[in-house]
Amino acid sequence: MELCSWKEIAAYLGVSVKTAQVWEATRGLPVRRLPGPRVQVRANRAELDSWKTATPVPLPAAPSAEKQMSHTTWWLLFGSLAAVLVGAAGFAVGMGAPALASAKIVDDALVGLDREGMQLWRHAFASLDAVPYKDGDRRLWVGNLDGDGQPDVLFVPIPHGFIRESVPLVRLDAQGHEIWRFTPGRSLRRGTQEFSPPYVVRQFAIIGDKVIVTSHHHLYYPSEVAVLDVRGRMVRSYYHPGHLNVLTTGTVQGNTVALLGGVNNLAHAATLVALDPARLDGAAIIDDRPSFDGLAAGLEIARILFPRSCISRHDPYNVVINILANPKEVIVHVQEELSGTHASVQYHLGPTLELASVSLSDIFRSKHQQLRADRILDHDADKDVLRLAALTRPARRRK
């Protein structure tokens, strides 16, 4: 049998019309609306009975259509409903909202996830290239940046295709709202050459209450190393003539420092640069002067140039591809071929970044043996170890 108005539906349930309408909106009361200029509703008694059985909210026994609920019954029901709602609210407050635990790229958006991997929010960007985030580089981080107990996200939104404007570092809050963005780069000059933005943030690391951000010119060799505070303001910077694509942190003489690896284009050699976030400044020295006009000599803990091996003679330079740091040593992997076999040399540095030893990868030895068999080389690979160790420029320190 159908009930044909809110009044009949409410009377069947033993509540007021307003309560029945609230239950329809909040608890799925099975009511159908008919098309037409005037709102007409219908409800089936059997469906209402099934709904009452399934709902967790205590409901009174359904009276006859003629019988109205007494004031006493109404207040009992109201009290029961209030108790349920207060209890549910208390439970929700006690449990708290799902906390941000991680984030990932989905199409052209950054998606925040809880511990169960469920989506909490979605922050869209104009374009995102998912490939650069798969190589383990430091481009996406979730953690507590400013010590307030709430998670933050640091993210480098790398777009598809040609870079037309600088790629920033963005900070988002636990709800996916942007708090600030740092846009890297400045115009630099070296003689007649001028390098203007855009720049691309490459990686970042967190040391204490500072964020270390590396970026490079989108076409040419200048790199910027910026130190930001938790509000995204740059407090100091250092400039280098070559891309510093590798960033990690390590301990040198008891202090946590930034270790950056890449290439020095002006020296045509792989390089390691160690910087103190509290003191870095200026530009790297080349030919006894700063590598960019108008900048002071760079403040570095150390800067090492790694010599090119005999199998990299046809390439414009070798390049640091990995840095492994622990309290006892720093191991720097230098790639000697820019294409092909990717033969590499490992430089083992001590706690103060002094050279301890040099070793060759198996791929390097195999490539060396092949070149000797082809009579391109005339010496054993072990002679390269001695030569590379002798030519490695010692750590250069600037106070």
mmCIF file of C-alpha atoms in Angstrom:
data_model
loop_
_atom_site.group_PDB
_atom_site.id
_atom_site.type_symbol
_atom_site.label_atom_id
_atom_site.label_comp_id
_atom_site.label_asym_id
_atom_site.label_seq_id
_atom_site.Cartn_x
_atom_site.Cartn_y
_atom_site.Cartn_z
ATOM 1 C CA MET A 1 0.000 0.000 0.000
ATOM 2 C CA GLU A 2 1.346 3.420 -0.921
ATOM 3 C CA LEU A 3 1.498 6.523 1.220
ATOM 4 C CA CYS A 4 0.802 9.599 -0.888
ATOM 5 C CA SER A 5 2.074 12.598 1.075
ATOM 6 C CA TRP A 6 4.701 13.654 3.584
ATOM 7 C CA LYS A 7 1.941 13.782 6.194
ATOM 8 C CA GLU A 8 0.970 10.130 5.608
ATOM 9 C CA ILE A 9 4.633 9.030 5.523
ATOM 10 C CA ALA A 10 5.445 10.858 8.746
ATOM 11 C CA ALA A 11 2.344 9.516 10.464
ATOM 12 C CA TYR A 12 3.238 5.944 9.452
ATOM 13 C CA LEU A 13 6.724 6.394 10.921
ATOM 14 C CA GLY A 14 5.396 8.158 14.012
ATOM 15 C CA VAL A 15 7.460 11.305 13.510
ATOM 16 C CA SER A 16 6.906 14.840 12.298
ATOM 17 C CA VAL A 17 6.925 15.761 8.629
ATOM 18 C CA LYS A 18 10.207 17.656 9.148
ATOM 19 C CA THR A 19 11.900 14.623 10.735
ATOM 20 C CA ALA A 20 10.780 12.376 7.879
ATOM 21 C CA GLN A 21 12.195 14.853 5.378
ATOM 22 C CA VAL A 22 15.501 15.003 7.295
ATOM 23 C CA TRP A 23 15.691 11.200 7.289
ATOM 24 C CA GLU A 24 15.189 11.169 3.551
ATOM 25 C CA ALA A 25 18.072 13.609 3.075
ATOM 26 C CA THR A 26 20.487 12.092 5.616
ATOM 27 C CA ARG A 27 19.553 8.440 6.115
ATOM 28 C CA GLY A 28 18.180 7.289 2.768
ATOM 29 C CA LEU A 29 14.496 7.060 3.685
ATOM 30 C CA PRO A 30 12.920 5.353 0.604
ATOM 31 C CA VAL A 31 10.737 8.124 -0.804
ATOM 32 C CA ARG A 32 9.976 8.699 -4.483
ATOM 33 C CA ARG A 33 9.302 12.108 -6.033
ATOM 34 C CA LEU A 34 6.874 12.331 -8.941
ATOM 35 C CA PRO A 35 7.475 14.698 -11.888
ATOM 36 C CA GLY A 36 5.325 17.805 -12.167
ATOM 37 C CA PRO A 37 5.101 21.442 -11.140
ATOM 38 C CA ARG A 38 4.140 20.526 -7.572
ATOM 39 C CA VAL A 39 6.309 18.281 -5.418
ATOM 40 C CA GLN A 40 4.493 14.973 -4.942
ATOM 41 C CA VAL A 41 5.956 12.100 -2.928
ATOM 42 C CA ARG A 42 5.139 8.442 -2.619
ATOM 43 C CA ALA A 43 6.382 5.721 -0.270
ATOM 44 C CA ASN A 44 5.684 2.029 -0.012
ATOM 45 C CA ARG A 45 4.889 0.691 3.460
ATOM 46 C CA ALA A 46 6.873 -2.513 2.908
ATOM 47 C CA GLU A 47 9.937 -0.483 1.854
ATOM 48 C CA LEU A 48 9.586 1.741 4.901
ATOM 49 C CA ASP A 49 9.349 -1.319 7.148
ATOM 50 C CA SER A 50 12.525 -2.763 5.581
ATOM 51 C CA TRP A 51 14.286 0.592 6.009
ATOM 52 C CA LYS A 52 13.328 0.736 9.699
ATOM 53 C CA THR A 53 14.729 -2.755 10.207
ATOM 54 C CA ALA A 54 18.020 -1.902 8.499
ATOM 55 C CA THR A 55 18.652 1.552 9.966
ATOM 56 C CA PRO A 56 20.819 1.737 13.122
ATOM 57 C CA VAL A 57 18.780 4.653 14.481
ATOM 58 C CA PRO A 58 16.199 3.457 17.094
ATOM 59 C CA LEU A 59 12.699 3.981 15.684
ATOM 60 C CA PRO A 60 9.328 3.657 17.407
ATOM 61 C CA ALA A 61 6.920 0.934 16.422
ATOM 62 C CA ALA A 62 4.871 2.057 13.477
ATOM 63 C CA PRO A 63 1.470 3.246 14.673
ATOM 64 C CA SER A 64 -1.718 3.130 12.653
ATOM 65 C CA ALA A 65 -2.302 5.961 10.232
ATOM 66 C CA GLU A 66 -4.849 7.460 12.621
ATOM 67 C CA LYS A 67 -2.746 7.229 15.743
ATOM 68 C CA GLN A 68 -0.428 10.144 16.469
ATOM 69 C CA MET A 69 2.716 9.771 18.466
ATOM 70 C CA SER A 70 2.498 11.102 22.013
ATOM 71 C CA HIS A 71 4.756 13.888 23.240
ATOM 72 C CA THR A 72 6.430 11.374 25.578
ATOM 73 C CA THR A 73 7.297 9.011 22.719
ATOM 74 C CA TRP A 74 8.628 11.927 20.647
ATOM 75 C CA TRP A 75 10.983 13.052 23.369
ATOM 76 C CA LEU A 76 12.180 9.483 23.915
ATOM 77 C CA LEU A 77 12.935 9.201 20.215
ATOM 78 C CA PHE A 78 14.605 12.605 20.169
ATOM 79 C CA GLY A 79 16.752 11.620 23.133
ATOM 80 C CA SER A 80 17.758 8.365 21.447
ATOM 81 C CA LEU A 81 18.637 10.163 18.241
ATOM 82 C CA ALA A 82 20.643 12.763 20.119
ATOM 83 C CA ALA A 83 22.548 10.074 21.998
ATOM 84 C CA VAL A 84 23.400 8.275 18.757
ATOM 85 C CA LEU A 85 24.512 11.482 17.032
ATOM 86 C CA VAL A 86 26.588 12.651 19.998
ATOM 87 C CA GLY A 87 28.194 9.235 20.274
ATOM 88 C CA ALA A 88 29.000 9.201 16.557
ATOM 89 C CA ALA A 89 30.465 12.691 16.769
ATOM 90 C CA GLY A 90 32.591 11.709 19.726
ATOM 91 C CA PHE A 91 33.816 8.633 17.876
ATOM 92 C CA ALA A 92 34.709 10.741 14.815
ATOM 93 C CA VAL A 93 36.604 13.259 16.941
ATOM 94 C CA GLY A 94 38.437 10.507 18.768
ATOM 95 C CA MET A 95 39.457 8.769 15.584
ATOM 96 C CA GLY A 96 40.263 11.968 13.678
ATOM 97 C CA ALA A 97 40.125 12.508 9.932
ATOM 98 C CA PRO A 98 42.297 10.211 7.775
ATOM 99 C CA ALA A 99 45.858 11.543 7.810
ATOM 100 C CA LEU A 100 47.935 12.220 4.714
ATOM 101 C CA ALA A 101 50.583 9.511 4.399
ATOM 102 C CA SER A 102 51.830 9.643 0.800
ATOM 103 C CA ALA A 103 51.210 11.126 -2.628
ATOM 104 C CA LYS A 104 51.476 10.001 -6.237
ATOM 105 C CA ILE A 105 51.037 11.239 -9.795
ATOM 106 C CA VAL A 106 47.747 10.338 -11.496
ATOM 107 C CA ASP A 107 47.432 11.758 -15.012
ATOM 108 C CA ASP A 108 47.990 15.525 -14.645
ATOM 109 C CA ALA A 109 47.344 15.706 -10.913
ATOM 110 C CA LEU A 110 49.085 15.081 -7.613
ATOM 111 C CA VAL A 111 46.906 12.856 -5.424
ATOM 112 C CA GLY A 112 47.186 12.699 -1.628
ATOM 113 C CA LEU A 113 46.676 9.270 -0.032
ATOM 114 C CA ASP A 114 46.024 7.976 3.480
ATOM 115 C CA ARG A 115 47.772 4.970 5.046
ATOM 116 C CA GLU A 116 45.349 2.600 3.319
ATOM 117 C CA GLY A 117 46.116 4.110 -0.080
ATOM 118 C CA MET A 118 42.731 5.813 -0.319
ATOM 119 C CA GLN A 119 42.523 9.175 -2.070
ATOM 120 C CA LEU A 120 42.175 12.184 0.240
ATOM 121 C CA TRP A 121 42.514 14.984 -2.319
ATOM 122 C CA ARG A 122 43.518 15.760 -5.883
ATOM 123 C CA HIS A 123 45.559 18.831 -6.910
ATOM 124 C CA ALA A 124 45.524 19.345 -10.673
ATOM 125 C CA PHE A 125 48.332 20.887 -12.738
ATOM 126 C CA ALA A 126 48.244 22.003 -16.356
ATOM 127 C CA SER A 127 50.539 19.146 -17.386
ATOM 128 C CA LEU A 128 52.651 16.514 -15.604
ATOM 129 C CA ASP A 129 55.229 14.093 -16.979
ATOM 130 C CA ALA A 130 55.141 10.981 -14.780
ATOM 131 C CA VAL A 131 58.445 9.557 -16.066
ATOM 132 C CA PRO A 132 60.884 11.749 -14.061
ATOM 133 C CA TYR A 133 59.346 10.566 -10.773
ATOM 134 C CA LYS A 134 60.235 6.909 -11.380
ATOM 135 C CA ASP A 135 64.022 7.206 -11.097
ATOM 136 C CA GLY A 136 64.242 7.767 -7.352
ATOM 137 C CA ASP A 137 65.250 11.419 -7.593
ATOM 138 C CA ARG A 138 64.146 13.826 -4.894
ATOM 139 C CA ARG A 139 61.132 15.442 -6.528
ATOM 140 C CA LEU A 140 58.252 14.381 -4.243
ATOM 141 C CA TRP A 141 58.291 14.287 -0.441
ATOM 142 C CA VAL A 142 55.635 13.929 2.282
ATOM 143 C CA GLY A 143 56.563 14.813 5.869
ATOM 144 C CA ASN A 144 56.381 17.461 8.562
ATOM 145 C CA LEU A 145 58.388 20.431 7.308
ATOM 146 C CA ASP A 146 57.852 23.100 9.973
ATOM 147 C CA GLY A 147 57.396 21.008 13.126
ATOM 148 C CA ASP A 148 53.680 21.741 13.599
ATOM 149 C CA GLY A 149 52.757 18.049 13.590
ATOM 150 C CA GLN A 150 50.849 18.288 10.293
ATOM 151 C CA PRO A 151 52.128 16.601 7.127
ATOM 152 C CA ASP A 152 53.285 18.702 4.188
ATOM 153 C CA VAL A 153 54.057 17.889 0.566
ATOM 154 C CA LEU A 154 57.031 19.215 -1.402
ATOM 155 C CA PHE A 155 56.624 18.611 -5.110
ATOM 156 C CA VAL A 156 58.351 19.519 -8.391
ATOM 157 C CA PRO A 157 55.627 19.670 -11.116
ATOM 158 C CA ILE A 158 57.583 18.734 -14.250
ATOM 159 C CA PRO A 159 55.457 19.301 -17.375
ATOM 160 C CA HIS A 160 55.370 17.412 -20.658
ATOM 161 C CA GLY A 161 57.368 18.664 -23.608
ATOM 162 C CA PHE A 162 59.499 21.750 -24.071
ATOM 163 C CA ILE A 163 60.067 23.934 -21.014
ATOM 164 C CA ARG A 164 58.584 27.385 -21.618
ATOM 165 C CA GLU A 165 58.615 28.723 -18.072
ATOM 166 C CA SER A 166 60.563 27.929 -14.919
ATOM 167 C CA VAL A 167 59.610 24.718 -13.128
ATOM 168 C CA PRO A 168 59.088 25.532 -9.428
ATOM 169 C CA LEU A 169 59.156 23.742 -6.104
ATOM 170 C CA VAL A 170 55.644 23.730 -4.597
ATOM 171 C CA ARG A 171 54.628 23.202 -0.970
ATOM 172 C CA LEU A 172 51.115 21.849 -0.293
ATOM 173 C CA ASP A 173 49.389 21.365 3.051
ATOM 174 C CA ALA A 174 47.727 18.180 4.356
ATOM 175 C CA GLN A 175 44.523 19.040 2.457
ATOM 176 C CA GLY A 176 46.285 19.565 -0.876
ATOM 177 C CA HIS A 177 46.162 23.372 -0.844
ATOM 178 C CA GLU A 178 49.192 25.246 -2.154
ATOM 179 C CA ILE A 179 51.043 27.154 0.582
ATOM 180 C CA TRP A 180 53.927 28.548 -1.466
ATOM 181 C CA ARG A 181 55.988 27.999 -4.566
ATOM 182 C CA PHE A 182 59.654 28.772 -5.177
ATOM 183 C CA THR A 183 60.589 29.720 -8.729
ATOM 184 C CA PRO A 184 64.322 29.189 -9.381
ATOM 185 C CA GLY A 185 66.918 30.980 -11.435
ATOM 186 C CA ARG A 186 68.300 34.390 -12.187
ATOM 187 C CA SER A 187 70.012 35.936 -15.180
ATOM 188 C CA LEU A 188 73.746 35.162 -15.195
ATOM 189 C CA ARG A 189 76.536 36.436 -17.408
ATOM 190 C CA ARG A 190 79.931 35.019 -18.309
ATOM 191 C CA GLY A 191 81.790 37.309 -20.690
ATOM 192 C CA THR A 192 79.598 37.776 -23.751
ATOM 193 C CA GLN A 193 77.269 34.919 -22.777
ATOM 194 C CA GLU A 194 74.041 35.671 -20.915
ATOM 195 C CA PHE A 195 71.802 33.011 -19.372
ATOM 196 C CA SER A 196 68.253 34.039 -18.529
ATOM 197 C CA PRO A 197 65.354 31.948 -17.124
ATOM 198 C CA PRO A 198 63.566 29.606 -17.416
ATOM 199 C CA TYR A 199 65.244 27.247 -14.962
ATOM 200 C CA VAL A 200 64.081 23.786 -13.884
ATOM 201 C CA VAL A 201 64.131 22.525 -10.295
ATOM 202 C CA ARG A 202 66.001 19.236 -10.403
ATOM 203 C CA GLN A 203 65.909 17.925 -6.815
ATOM 204 C CA PHE A 204 65.647 19.049 -3.218
ATOM 205 C CA ALA A 205 66.724 17.851 0.227
ATOM 206 C CA ILE A 206 65.880 18.889 3.777
ATOM 207 C CA ILE A 207 68.626 19.678 6.275
ATOM 208 C CA GLY A 208 67.370 20.854 9.642
ATOM 209 C CA ASP A 209 64.872 23.651 9.059
ATOM 210 C CA LYS A 210 66.189 24.444 5.585
ATOM 211 C CA VAL A 211 65.305 23.125 2.127
ATOM 212 C CA ILE A 212 68.184 22.739 -0.348
ATOM 213 C CA VAL A 213 66.958 23.101 -3.949
ATOM 214 C CA THR A 214 69.019 22.392 -7.061
ATOM 215 C CA SER A 215 67.944 23.736 -10.442
ATOM 216 C CA HIS A 216 69.529 24.236 -13.839
ATOM 217 C CA HIS A 217 69.017 26.330 -16.923
ATOM 218 C CA HIS A 218 66.581 24.634 -19.302
ATOM 219 C CA LEU A 219 69.037 24.767 -22.237
ATOM 220 C CA TYR A 220 72.542 25.634 -21.044
ATOM 221 C CA TYR A 221 74.916 24.814 -18.224
ATOM 222 C CA PRO A 222 74.301 27.161 -15.243
ATOM 223 C CA SER A 223 73.027 25.508 -12.072
ATOM 224 C CA GLU A 224 71.623 27.176 -8.977
ATOM 225 C CA VAL A 225 71.720 25.756 -5.457
ATOM 226 C CA ALA A 226 69.251 27.657 -3.267
ATOM 227 C CA VAL A 227 68.633 27.465 0.481
ATOM 228 C CA LEU A 228 65.004 28.105 1.443
ATOM 229 C CA ASP A 229 63.360 28.552 4.823
ATOM 230 C CA VAL A 230 60.124 26.693 5.604
ATOM 231 C CA ARG A 231 58.130 29.606 4.151
ATOM 232 C CA GLY A 232 59.759 29.189 0.770
ATOM 233 C CA ARG A 233 61.966 32.279 0.971
ATOM 234 C CA MET A 234 65.494 32.002 -0.481
ATOM 235 C CA VAL A 235 68.062 32.930 2.152
ATOM 236 C CA ARG A 236 71.251 32.228 0.159
ATOM 237 C CA SER A 237 72.405 30.747 -3.148
ATOM 238 C CA TYR A 238 75.393 29.255 -4.969
ATOM 239 C CA TYR A 239 75.998 28.975 -8.729
ATOM 240 C CA HIS A 240 77.902 26.321 -10.658
ATOM 241 C CA PRO A 241 78.971 26.058 -14.343
ATOM 242 C CA GLY A 242 77.375 22.695 -15.108
ATOM 243 C CA HIS A 243 74.360 20.614 -14.186
ATOM 244 C CA LEU A 244 74.384 19.202 -10.664
ATOM 245 C CA ASN A 245 71.910 16.358 -11.196
ATOM 246 C CA VAL A 246 72.714 14.283 -8.112
ATOM 247 C CA LEU A 247 71.861 15.454 -4.600
ATOM 248 C CA THR A 248 72.223 13.667 -1.289
ATOM 249 C CA THR A 249 73.163 14.561 2.269
ATOM 250 C CA GLY A 250 76.175 13.402 4.255
ATOM 251 C CA THR A 251 78.262 14.103 7.311
ATOM 252 C CA VAL A 252 81.567 15.921 7.008
ATOM 253 C CA GLN A 253 83.473 16.693 10.216
ATOM 254 C CA GLY A 254 80.313 16.171 12.261
ATOM 255 C CA ASN A 255 78.122 18.510 10.203
ATOM 256 C CA THR A 256 75.301 17.534 7.859
ATOM 257 C CA VAL A 257 76.054 18.904 4.406
ATOM 258 C CA ALA A 258 74.663 18.792 0.886
ATOM 259 C CA LEU A 259 76.649 16.609 -1.519
ATOM 260 C CA LEU A 260 76.034 17.448 -5.165
ATOM 261 C CA GLY A 261 77.374 15.666 -8.206
ATOM 262 C CA GLY A 262 77.340 16.308 -11.916
ATOM 263 C CA VAL A 263 79.676 17.953 -14.362
ATOM 264 C CA ASN A 264 81.741 21.127 -14.573
ATOM 265 C CA ASN A 265 81.276 22.172 -18.182
ATOM 266 C CA LEU A 266 84.094 24.699 -18.130
ATOM 267 C CA ALA A 267 86.586 22.157 -16.754
ATOM 268 C CA HIS A 268 85.145 19.338 -18.942
ATOM 269 C CA ALA A 269 85.148 17.050 -15.934
ATOM 270 C CA ALA A 270 82.854 15.303 -13.482
ATOM 271 C CA THR A 271 82.601 17.072 -10.156
ATOM 272 C CA LEU A 272 81.535 16.688 -6.528
ATOM 273 C CA VAL A 273 80.592 19.794 -4.554
ATOM 274 C CA ALA A 274 80.018 19.774 -0.786
ATOM 275 C CA LEU A 275 78.081 22.745 0.582
ATOM 276 C CA ASP A 276 77.142 23.865 4.083
ATOM 277 C CA PRO A 277 73.517 25.183 4.003
ATOM 278 C CA ALA A 278 74.441 27.805 6.601
ATOM 279 C CA ARG A 279 77.351 29.233 4.575
ATOM 280 C CA LEU A 280 77.093 28.502 0.850
ATOM 281 C CA ASP A 281 77.415 31.551 -1.366
ATOM 282 C CA GLY A 282 78.854 32.919 -4.612
ATOM 283 C CA ALA A 283 79.950 30.896 -7.636
ATOM 284 C CA ALA A 284 82.415 28.082 -8.266
ATOM 285 C CA ILE A 285 85.943 29.156 -9.167
ATOM 286 C CA ILE A 286 87.298 28.363 -12.618
ATOM 287 C CA ASP A 287 90.629 29.688 -13.941
ATOM 288 C CA ASP A 288 91.138 31.504 -10.622
ATOM 289 C CA ARG A 289 87.983 33.576 -10.887
ATOM 290 C CA PRO A 290 84.252 33.079 -10.241
ATOM 291 C CA SER A 291 82.553 31.224 -13.050
ATOM 292 C CA PHE A 292 79.919 33.951 -13.482
ATOM 293 C CA ASP A 293 80.447 37.702 -13.642
ATOM 294 C CA GLY A 294 79.491 39.839 -10.665
ATOM 295 C CA LEU A 295 79.489 36.997 -8.129
ATOM 296 C CA ALA A 296 81.950 36.377 -5.315
ATOM 297 C CA ALA A 297 84.149 33.300 -5.029
ATOM 298 C CA GLY A 298 81.960 30.423 -3.906
ATOM 299 C CA LEU A 299 81.874 29.342 -0.269
ATOM 300 C CA GLU A 300 82.293 25.564 -0.412
ATOM 301 C CA ILE A 301 83.307 22.867 2.019
ATOM 302 C CA ALA A 302 84.924 20.988 -0.858
ATOM 303 C CA ARG A 303 84.944 20.747 -4.627
ATOM 304 C CA ILE A 304 86.578 17.855 -6.461
ATOM 305 C CA LEU A 305 87.170 17.447 -10.194
ATOM 306 C CA PHE A 306 87.467 13.840 -11.379
ATOM 307 C CA PRO A 307 89.841 13.197 -14.331
ATOM 308 C CA ARG A 308 88.610 11.589 -17.535
ATOM 309 C CA SER A 309 89.691 8.023 -18.160
ATOM 310 C CA CYS A 310 91.212 6.625 -21.307
ATOM 311 C CA ILE A 311 87.842 5.342 -22.567
ATOM 312 C CA SER A 312 86.073 8.712 -22.324
ATOM 313 C CA ARG A 313 88.403 10.551 -24.691
ATOM 314 C CA HIS A 314 85.708 10.926 -27.384
ATOM 315 C CA ASP A 315 83.138 12.439 -25.003
ATOM 316 C CA PRO A 316 83.097 16.119 -23.988
ATOM 317 C CA TYR A 317 83.249 15.173 -20.305
ATOM 318 C CA ASN A 318 82.563 12.444 -17.766
ATOM 319 C CA VAL A 319 79.794 12.902 -15.175
ATOM 320 C CA VAL A 320 78.862 11.928 -11.594
ATOM 321 C CA ILE A 321 75.797 9.653 -11.695
ATOM 322 C CA ASN A 322 75.489 8.557 -8.057
ATOM 323 C CA ILE A 323 76.693 9.424 -4.560
ATOM 324 C CA LEU A 324 76.519 7.028 -1.620
ATOM 325 C CA ALA A 325 77.293 8.580 1.755
ATOM 326 C CA ASN A 326 77.741 7.137 5.239
ATOM 327 C CA PRO A 327 79.603 8.467 8.309
ATOM 328 C CA LYS A 328 82.814 6.649 7.297
ATOM 329 C CA GLU A 329 83.032 7.305 3.567
ATOM 330 C CA VAL A 330 81.504 8.837 0.475
ATOM 331 C CA ILE A 331 81.473 6.756 -2.720
ATOM 332 C CA VAL A 332 81.157 8.712 -5.947
ATOM 333 C CA HIS A 333 80.215 6.880 -9.161
ATOM 334 C CA VAL A 334 81.563 8.624 -12.263
ATOM 335 C CA GLN A 335 80.250 7.558 -15.655
ATOM 336 C CA GLU A 336 83.007 7.546 -18.275
ATOM 337 C CA GLU A 337 80.838 7.058 -21.352
ATOM 338 C CA LEU A 338 77.841 9.264 -22.041
ATOM 339 C CA SER A 339 76.338 6.579 -24.267
ATOM 340 C CA GLY A 340 76.945 2.915 -24.954
ATOM 341 C CA THR A 341 78.151 0.705 -22.102
ATOM 342 C CA HIS A 342 78.034 3.367 -19.336
ATOM 343 C CA ALA A 343 81.363 2.239 -17.906
ATOM 344 C CA SER A 344 82.028 3.843 -14.526
ATOM 345 C CA VAL A 345 84.755 4.511 -11.970
ATOM 346 C CA GLN A 346 84.130 4.549 -8.213
ATOM 347 C CA TYR A 347 85.994 7.069 -6.062
ATOM 348 C CA HIS A 348 86.103 6.271 -2.349
ATOM 349 C CA LEU A 349 86.468 9.384 -0.187
ATOM 350 C CA GLY A 350 87.186 9.512 3.528
ATOM 351 C CA PRO A 351 85.264 11.376 6.287
ATOM 352 C CA THR A 352 86.858 14.696 5.300
ATOM 353 C CA LEU A 353 86.413 13.952 1.562
ATOM 354 C CA GLU A 354 90.073 13.069 0.994
ATOM 355 C CA LEU A 355 90.658 10.450 -1.709
ATOM 356 C CA ALA A 356 91.060 6.958 -0.189
ATOM 357 C CA SER A 357 90.969 4.688 -3.241
ATOM 358 C CA VAL A 358 89.771 4.223 -6.821
ATOM 359 C CA SER A 359 88.071 1.149 -8.267
ATOM 360 C CA LEU A 360 86.759 0.223 -11.709
ATOM 361 C CA SER A 361 83.361 -1.263 -12.504
ATOM 362 C CA ASP A 362 83.148 -4.609 -14.291
ATOM 363 C CA ILE A 363 81.671 -2.831 -17.307
ATOM 364 C CA PHE A 364 84.645 -0.471 -17.372
ATOM 365 C CA ARG A 365 87.108 -3.384 -17.293
ATOM 366 C CA SER A 366 85.198 -5.202 -20.029
ATOM 367 C CA LYS A 367 85.170 -2.113 -22.234
ATOM 368 C CA HIS A 368 88.881 -1.527 -21.557
ATOM 369 C CA GLN A 369 89.708 -5.121 -22.483
ATOM 370 C CA GLN A 370 87.770 -4.811 -25.738
ATOM 371 C CA LEU A 371 89.599 -1.612 -26.688
ATOM 372 C CA ARG A 372 92.936 -3.254 -25.936
ATOM 373 C CA ALA A 373 92.029 -6.267 -28.041
ATOM 374 C CA ASP A 374 91.193 -3.875 -30.880
ATOM 375 C CA ARG A 375 94.640 -2.282 -30.368
ATOM 376 C CA ILE A 376 93.072 1.047 -29.508
ATOM 377 C CA LEU A 377 94.589 0.901 -26.004
ATOM 378 C CA ASP A 378 98.016 -0.446 -25.113
ATOM 379 C CA HIS A 379 97.883 -0.822 -21.308
ATOM 380 C CA ASP A 380 96.148 -2.748 -18.537
ATOM 381 C CA ALA A 381 93.103 -1.307 -16.813
ATOM 382 C CA ASP A 382 94.930 -1.303 -13.459
ATOM 383 C CA LYS A 383 97.262 1.366 -14.808
ATOM 384 C CA ASP A 384 94.175 3.566 -15.188
ATOM 385 C CA VAL A 385 93.498 3.167 -11.467
ATOM 386 C CA LEU A 386 96.908 4.615 -10.612
ATOM 387 C CA ARG A 387 96.605 7.380 -13.187
ATOM 388 C CA LEU A 388 93.111 8.435 -12.079
ATOM 389 C CA ALA A 389 94.133 8.470 -8.431
ATOM 390 C CA ALA A 390 97.152 10.615 -9.231
ATOM 391 C CA LEU A 391 95.155 13.091 -11.350
ATOM 392 C CA THR A 392 92.139 13.486 -9.067
ATOM 393 C CA ARG A 393 92.206 17.098 -7.988
ATOM 394 C CA PRO A 394 92.243 17.209 -4.185
ATOM 395 C CA ALA A 395 89.304 18.642 -2.267
ATOM 396 C CA ARG A 396 89.333 22.394 -2.598
ATOM 397 C CA ARG A 397 88.105 24.192 0.507
ATOM 398 C CA ARG A 398 86.993 27.773 0.759
ATOM 399 C CA LYS A 399 86.251 29.257 4.156
#
